CSV table of C-alpha atoms in Angstrom, one decimal:
chain,number,residue,atom,x,y,z
C,1,UNK,CA,0.0,0.0,0.0
C,2,UNK,CA,1.3,3.5,-0.9
C,3,UNK,CA,2.0,5.6,2.1
C,4,UNK,CA,-0.4,8.5,2.4
C,5,UNK,CA,1.9,11.5,2.5
C,6,UNK,CA,1.9,14.9,0.8
C,7,UNK,CA,3.3,14.7,-2.7
C,8,UNK,CA,6.1,16.7,-4.1
C,9,UNK,CA,6.1,18.4,-7.6
C,10,UNK,CA,6.5,15.9,-10.5
C,11,UNK,CA,9.6,15.8,-12.6
C,12,UNK,CA,7.9,16.5,-16.0
C,13,UNK,CA,10.2,19.2,-17.4
C,14,UNK,CA,12.0,17.6,-20.4
C,15,UNK,CA,15.7,17.0,-20.6
C,16,UNK,CA,17.0,17.8,-24.1
C,17,UNK,CA,19.0,15.1,-25.8
C,18,UNK,CA,21.1,15.6,-28.9
C,19,UNK,CA,21.1,13.2,-31.9
C,20,UNK,CA,24.8,12.6,-31.2
C,21,UNK,CA,23.9,11.4,-27.7
C,22,UNK,CA,21.3,9.0,-29.0
C,23,UNK,CA,23.7,7.6,-31.6
C,24,UNK,CA,26.4,7.2,-29.0
C,25,UNK,CA,24.1,5.4,-26.6
C,26,UNK,CA,23.0,2.9,-29.3
C,27,UNK,CA,26.5,2.3,-30.4
C,28,UNK,CA,28.1,1.9,-27.0
C,29,UNK,CA,25.2,0.6,-25.0
C,30,UNK,CA,25.6,3.3,-22.3
C,31,UNK,CA,25.8,7.0,-21.8
C,32,UNK,CA,26.4,9.5,-18.9
C,33,UNK,CA,24.1,12.5,-18.9
C,34,UNK,CA,25.0,15.4,-16.6
C,35,UNK,CA,22.4,17.2,-14.6
C,36,UNK,CA,19.3,15.0,-15.2
C,37,UNK,CA,18.2,16.3,-11.8
C,38,UNK,CA,18.9,19.9,-10.7
C,39,UNK,CA,20.7,20.2,-7.4
C,40,UNK,CA,17.5,21.5,-5.7
C,41,UNK,CA,15.6,18.6,-7.0
C,42,UNK,CA,18.1,16.2,-5.6
C,43,UNK,CA,17.9,17.9,-2.3
C,44,UNK,CA,14.1,17.5,-2.3
C,45,UNK,CA,14.0,13.8,-3.3
C,46,UNK,CA,17.1,12.4,-1.6
C,47,UNK,CA,15.8,12.4,1.9
C,48,UNK,CA,12.5,10.9,0.8
C,49,UNK,CA,14.2,8.1,-1.0
C,50,UNK,CA,16.5,7.5,2.0
C,51,UNK,CA,13.6,7.4,4.4
C,52,UNK,CA,11.7,4.9,2.2
C,53,UNK,CA,14.8,2.7,1.7
C,54,UNK,CA,15.6,2.7,5.4
C,55,UNK,CA,12.0,1.6,6.1
C,56,UNK,CA,12.0,-1.2,3.6
C,57,UNK,CA,15.6,-2.5,4.1
C,58,UNK,CA,15.6,-6.0,5.4
C,59,UNK,CA,19.4,-6.6,5.4
C,60,UNK,CA,20.5,-7.0,9.0
C,61,UNK,CA,23.7,-9.0,8.6
C,62,UNK,CA,27.2,-7.5,9.0
C,63,UNK,CA,29.2,-7.1,5.8
C,64,UNK,CA,31.6,-10.0,6.7
C,65,UNK,CA,28.6,-12.3,7.1
C,66,UNK,CA,27.4,-11.9,3.5
C,67,UNK,CA,28.3,-13.5,0.2
C,68,UNK,CA,29.7,-11.6,-2.8
C,69,UNK,CA,26.3,-10.3,-3.9
C,70,UNK,CA,25.3,-9.2,-0.4
C,71,UNK,CA,28.6,-7.3,0.1
C,72,UNK,CA,28.2,-5.5,-3.2
C,73,UNK,CA,25.3,-3.3,-2.1
C,74,UNK,CA,22.1,-2.9,-0.1
C,75,UNK,CA,19.3,-3.5,-2.6
C,76,UNK,CA,15.8,-2.3,-1.9
C,77,UNK,CA,13.3,-2.7,-4.7
C,78,UNK,CA,10.0,-1.1,-5.7
C,79,UNK,CA,10.1,1.8,-3.4
C,80,UNK,CA,7.5,3.5,-5.6
C,81,UNK,CA,4.6,1.2,-4.7
C,82,UNK,CA,5.2,1.9,-1.0
C,83,UNK,CA,5.6,5.7,-0.9
C,84,UNK,CA,3.8,8.3,-2.9
C,85,UNK,CA,6.7,10.7,-2.9
C,86,UNK,CA,9.1,8.1,-4.3
C,87,UNK,CA,6.3,7.2,-6.8
C,88,UNK,CA,6.6,10.7,-8.3
C,89,UNK,CA,10.4,10.1,-8.7
C,90,UNK,CA,10.1,6.7,-10.3
C,91,UNK,CA,7.3,7.6,-12.7
C,92,UNK,CA,8.8,10.9,-13.6
C,93,UNK,CA,8.1,11.7,-17.3
C,94,UNK,CA,11.6,13.4,-17.6
C,95,UNK,CA,13.3,10.1,-16.9
C,96,UNK,CA,10.9,8.0,-19.0
C,97,UNK,CA,11.2,10.3,-22.0
C,98,UNK,CA,15.1,10.1,-21.8
C,99,UNK,CA,14.8,6.3,-21.7
C,100,UNK,CA,12.4,6.2,-24.6
C,101,UNK,CA,14.3,8.6,-26.8
C,102,UNK,CA,17.6,6.8,-26.2
C,103,UNK,CA,16.1,3.5,-27.3
C,104,UNK,CA,14.1,5.1,-30.1
C,105,UNK,CA,10.7,3.9,-28.9
C,106,UNK,CA,7.5,5.8,-28.3
C,107,UNK,CA,6.8,4.8,-24.7
C,108,UNK,CA,8.2,2.8,-21.8
C,109,UNK,CA,6.9,0.9,-18.8
C,110,UNK,CA,8.4,0.5,-15.4
C,111,UNK,CA,10.0,-2.9,-14.7
C,112,UNK,CA,11.0,-2.0,-11.2
C,113,UNK,CA,13.0,0.6,-9.3
C,114,UNK,CA,15.7,-0.2,-6.8
C,115,UNK,CA,17.9,1.7,-4.4
C,116,UNK,CA,21.5,0.4,-4.6
C,117,UNK,CA,23.4,1.7,-1.6
C,118,UNK,CA,27.1,0.5,-1.5
C,119,UNK,CA,28.2,0.8,2.2
C,120,UNK,CA,31.6,2.0,3.3
C,121,UNK,CA,33.8,-1.0,2.8
C,122,UNK,CA,31.3,-2.6,0.6
C,123,UNK,CA,32.6,-5.1,-2.0
C,124,UNK,CA,32.8,-4.8,-5.7
C,125,UNK,CA,29.9,-5.5,-7.9
C,126,UNK,CA,30.9,-8.4,-10.3
C,127,UNK,CA,30.6,-8.2,-14.0
C,128,UNK,CA,27.1,-9.1,-15.2
C,129,UNK,CA,24.2,-8.3,-17.6
C,130,UNK,CA,21.0,-7.1,-15.9
C,131,UNK,CA,18.8,-8.8,-18.5
C,132,UNK,CA,20.0,-12.2,-17.4
C,133,UNK,CA,17.2,-11.9,-14.8
C,134,UNK,CA,14.4,-10.7,-17.0
C,135,UNK,CA,12.0,-13.0,-19.0
C,136,UNK,CA,11.3,-10.4,-21.6
C,137,UNK,CA,11.5,-10.7,-25.4
C,138,UNK,CA,13.0,-7.3,-26.3
C,139,UNK,CA,16.5,-5.8,-26.3
C,140,UNK,CA,14.9,-2.5,-25.7
C,141,UNK,CA,15.4,-2.4,-21.9
C,142,UNK,CA,17.3,0.3,-20.1
C,143,UNK,CA,18.4,1.2,-16.6
C,144,UNK,CA,18.9,4.7,-15.2
C,145,UNK,CA,21.6,4.7,-12.5
C,146,UNK,CA,21.6,8.0,-10.6
C,147,UNK,CA,23.8,8.9,-7.6
C,148,UNK,CA,22.0,11.0,-4.9
C,149,UNK,CA,25.4,12.2,-3.6
C,150,UNK,CA,28.6,13.3,-5.4
C,151,UNK,CA,30.7,10.2,-6.1
C,152,UNK,CA,34.1,9.2,-7.5
C,153,UNK,CA,35.8,6.0,-8.4
C,154,UNK,CA,36.7,5.2,-4.8
C,155,UNK,CA,33.0,5.0,-3.9
C,156,UNK,CA,32.2,2.4,-6.6
C,157,UNK,CA,31.7,4.0,-10.0
C,158,UNK,CA,29.6,2.0,-12.6
C,159,UNK,CA,32.0,0.6,-15.3
C,160,UNK,CA,30.9,-0.5,-18.8
C,161,UNK,CA,32.1,-2.7,-21.6
C,162,UNK,CA,31.3,-0.5,-24.6
C,163,UNK,CA,29.5,-2.3,-27.4
C,164,UNK,CA,28.9,-5.5,-25.4
C,165,UNK,CA,25.1,-5.1,-25.6
C,166,UNK,CA,25.4,-6.2,-29.2
C,167,UNK,CA,26.1,-9.8,-28.1
C,168,UNK,CA,22.7,-10.2,-26.4
C,169,UNK,CA,22.3,-12.9,-23.8
C,170,UNK,CA,25.7,-14.4,-23.2
C,171,UNK,CA,26.0,-16.5,-19.9
C,172,UNK,CA,23.8,-18.3,-17.5
C,173,UNK,CA,25.4,-16.6,-14.5
C,174,UNK,CA,23.8,-14.6,-11.8
C,175,UNK,CA,25.9,-11.9,-10.1
C,176,UNK,CA,28.7,-13.8,-8.5
C,177,UNK,CA,32.4,-14.5,-8.4
C,178,UNK,CA,31.8,-17.0,-11.3
C,179,UNK,CA,30.1,-14.3,-13.4
C,180,UNK,CA,32.8,-11.9,-12.7
C,181,UNK,CA,35.6,-14.1,-14.1
C,182,UNK,CA,33.5,-15.3,-17.0
C,183,UNK,CA,32.6,-11.8,-18.2
C,184,UNK,CA,36.0,-10.5,-17.4
C,185,UNK,CA,37.5,-13.1,-19.8
C,186,UNK,CA,34.7,-12.4,-22.4
C,187,UNK,CA,35.2,-8.6,-22.3
C,188,UNK,CA,39.0,-9.0,-22.8
C,189,UNK,CA,38.7,-11.6,-25.5
C,190,UNK,CA,36.2,-9.5,-27.5
C,191,UNK,CA,38.3,-6.3,-27.1
C,192,UNK,CA,35.4,-4.2,-25.7
C,193,UNK,CA,36.7,-0.9,-24.4
C,194,UNK,CA,36.1,-0.6,-20.7
C,195,UNK,CA,35.1,2.9,-19.5
C,196,UNK,CA,33.8,4.7,-16.4
C,197,UNK,CA,33.5,8.3,-15.3
C,198,UNK,CA,36.1,9.7,-12.8
C,199,UNK,CA,33.4,11.6,-11.0
C,200,UNK,CA,29.6,12.0,-11.0
C,201,UNK,CA,27.6,14.8,-9.4
C,202,UNK,CA,24.4,14.1,-7.5
C,203,UNK,CA,21.6,14.2,-10.1
C,204,UNK,CA,23.9,13.1,-13.0
C,205,UNK,CA,22.8,9.7,-14.5
C,206,UNK,CA,24.0,6.9,-16.6
C,207,UNK,CA,21.7,4.9,-18.8
C,208,UNK,CA,22.6,1.4,-20.1
C,209,UNK,CA,20.9,-1.3,-22.1
C,210,UNK,CA,19.9,-4.5,-20.2
C,211,UNK,CA,22.5,-6.5,-22.1
C,212,UNK,CA,25.4,-4.1,-21.6
C,213,UNK,CA,28.0,-5.8,-19.5
C,214,UNK,CA,29.0,-3.7,-16.5
C,215,UNK,CA,30.5,-3.9,-13.0
C,216,UNK,CA,31.6,-1.5,-10.2
C,217,UNK,CA,34.6,-1.5,-7.8
C,218,UNK,CA,34.1,-1.6,-4.0
C,219,UNK,CA,33.5,1.4,-1.9
C,220,UNK,CA,36.8,2.4,-0.4
C,221,UNK,CA,35.5,5.6,1.1
C,222,UNK,CA,33.9,6.3,4.5
C,223,UNK,CA,30.7,7.4,2.8
C,224,UNK,CA,27.6,5.5,1.6
C,225,UNK,CA,27.3,5.4,-2.2
C,226,UNK,CA,23.6,6.3,-2.5
C,227,UNK,CA,22.3,5.4,-5.9
C,228,UNK,CA,18.7,5.1,-7.1
C,229,UNK,CA,18.0,3.1,-10.3
C,230,UNK,CA,14.9,2.7,-12.5
C,231,UNK,CA,14.6,-0.1,-15.0
C,232,UNK,CA,12.4,0.5,-18.1
C,233,UNK,CA,11.1,-1.8,-20.8
C,234,UNK,CA,9.7,-0.6,-24.2
C,235,UNK,CA,5.9,-0.7,-24.3
C,236,UNK,CA,4.7,-3.7,-26.3
C,237,UNK,CA,7.4,-6.1,-25.1
C,238,UNK,CA,6.1,-9.6,-24.3
C,239,UNK,CA,6.9,-12.1,-21.6
C,240,UNK,CA,9.1,-15.1,-22.4
C,241,UNK,CA,9.2,-18.5,-20.8
C,242,UNK,CA,11.7,-18.2,-17.8
C,243,UNK,CA,15.1,-19.8,-18.5
C,244,UNK,CA,16.1,-20.4,-14.9
C,245,UNK,CA,15.0,-19.9,-11.3
C,246,UNK,CA,16.0,-16.2,-11.3
C,247,UNK,CA,13.7,-15.5,-14.2
C,248,UNK,CA,11.0,-17.5,-12.6
C,249,UNK,CA,11.2,-15.3,-9.6
C,250,UNK,CA,11.1,-12.1,-11.7
C,251,UNK,CA,8.1,-13.5,-13.6
C,252,UNK,CA,6.3,-14.0,-10.4
C,253,UNK,CA,7.4,-10.9,-8.6
C,254,UNK,CA,7.6,-8.1,-11.2
C,255,UNK,CA,5.3,-9.4,-13.9
C,256,UNK,CA,2.6,-10.8,-11.5
C,257,UNK,CA,2.9,-14.2,-13.2
C,258,UNK,CA,1.1,-13.0,-16.4
C,259,UNK,CA,0.9,-15.7,-19.1
C,260,UNK,CA,4.0,-16.3,-21.3
C,261,UNK,CA,3.4,-14.5,-24.5
C,262,UNK,CA,1.3,-11.7,-23.0
C,263,UNK,CA,2.5,-8.1,-22.9
C,264,UNK,CA,4.5,-6.6,-20.0
C,265,UNK,CA,1.6,-4.6,-18.6
C,266,UNK,CA,0.7,-5.7,-15.0
C,267,UNK,CA,-0.2,-3.1,-12.4
C,268,UNK,CA,3.5,-3.1,-11.5
C,269,UNK,CA,4.5,-2.1,-15.0
C,270,UNK,CA,2.7,1.2,-15.7
C,271,UNK,CA,3.2,3.4,-18.7
C,272,UNK,CA,5.4,6.4,-18.0
C,273,UNK,CA,4.5,8.7,-20.9
């Protein structure tokens, strides 16, 4: 149930993309866009997201008690269905229009949002492809990754293998030590350029395709790396038969168990535009 709280202004004002940015994204599979949120907008939404994430966080173990995945970040999903103010963030037309324009589609739906908070001393995020987890038939999926605080490489900067999205579904590996080594070898053998920003300001955002291979180093700083992400799928995409237990879980959790072959359009997957 959505918390009954006063809402904040929606983020509907468009962000202007150039044709060069669209082409770069489609060629490389990722792009960094500065100032997607203004500083005052970050200052409005950040405490609301932090409050909702803290309320929904179920991870109580110490870092040393967790596996590689657990050490990589605190992961709190679908904040938008629990809190009206976060809903305004996740369903923001500004973000959705960027996602749609980068992919060259008319409209997008929410797959889910997730706060990814890498704690001080948190471990690296292994190489992986997001879309390994998603039983969806389209390559037109995209993730917005937005820091809510200024970050640098020492805090765990997202790192991409440019052009790797062109290979589609590659390995049957969830995020793990095994996936890290397999993708590391694959990226090297295919000669994909590996790139990441030196710094990002709060409100900057990267966008990457679901099949773009990426990782992040550990957080060597004394600060929490506060990142909010939103996953979008092109409107009209259909559900495929799950390939493994992780896709079975996603089918049940984010797609409400809709029949295979039906469109991604459950109540958890609203249109954004």
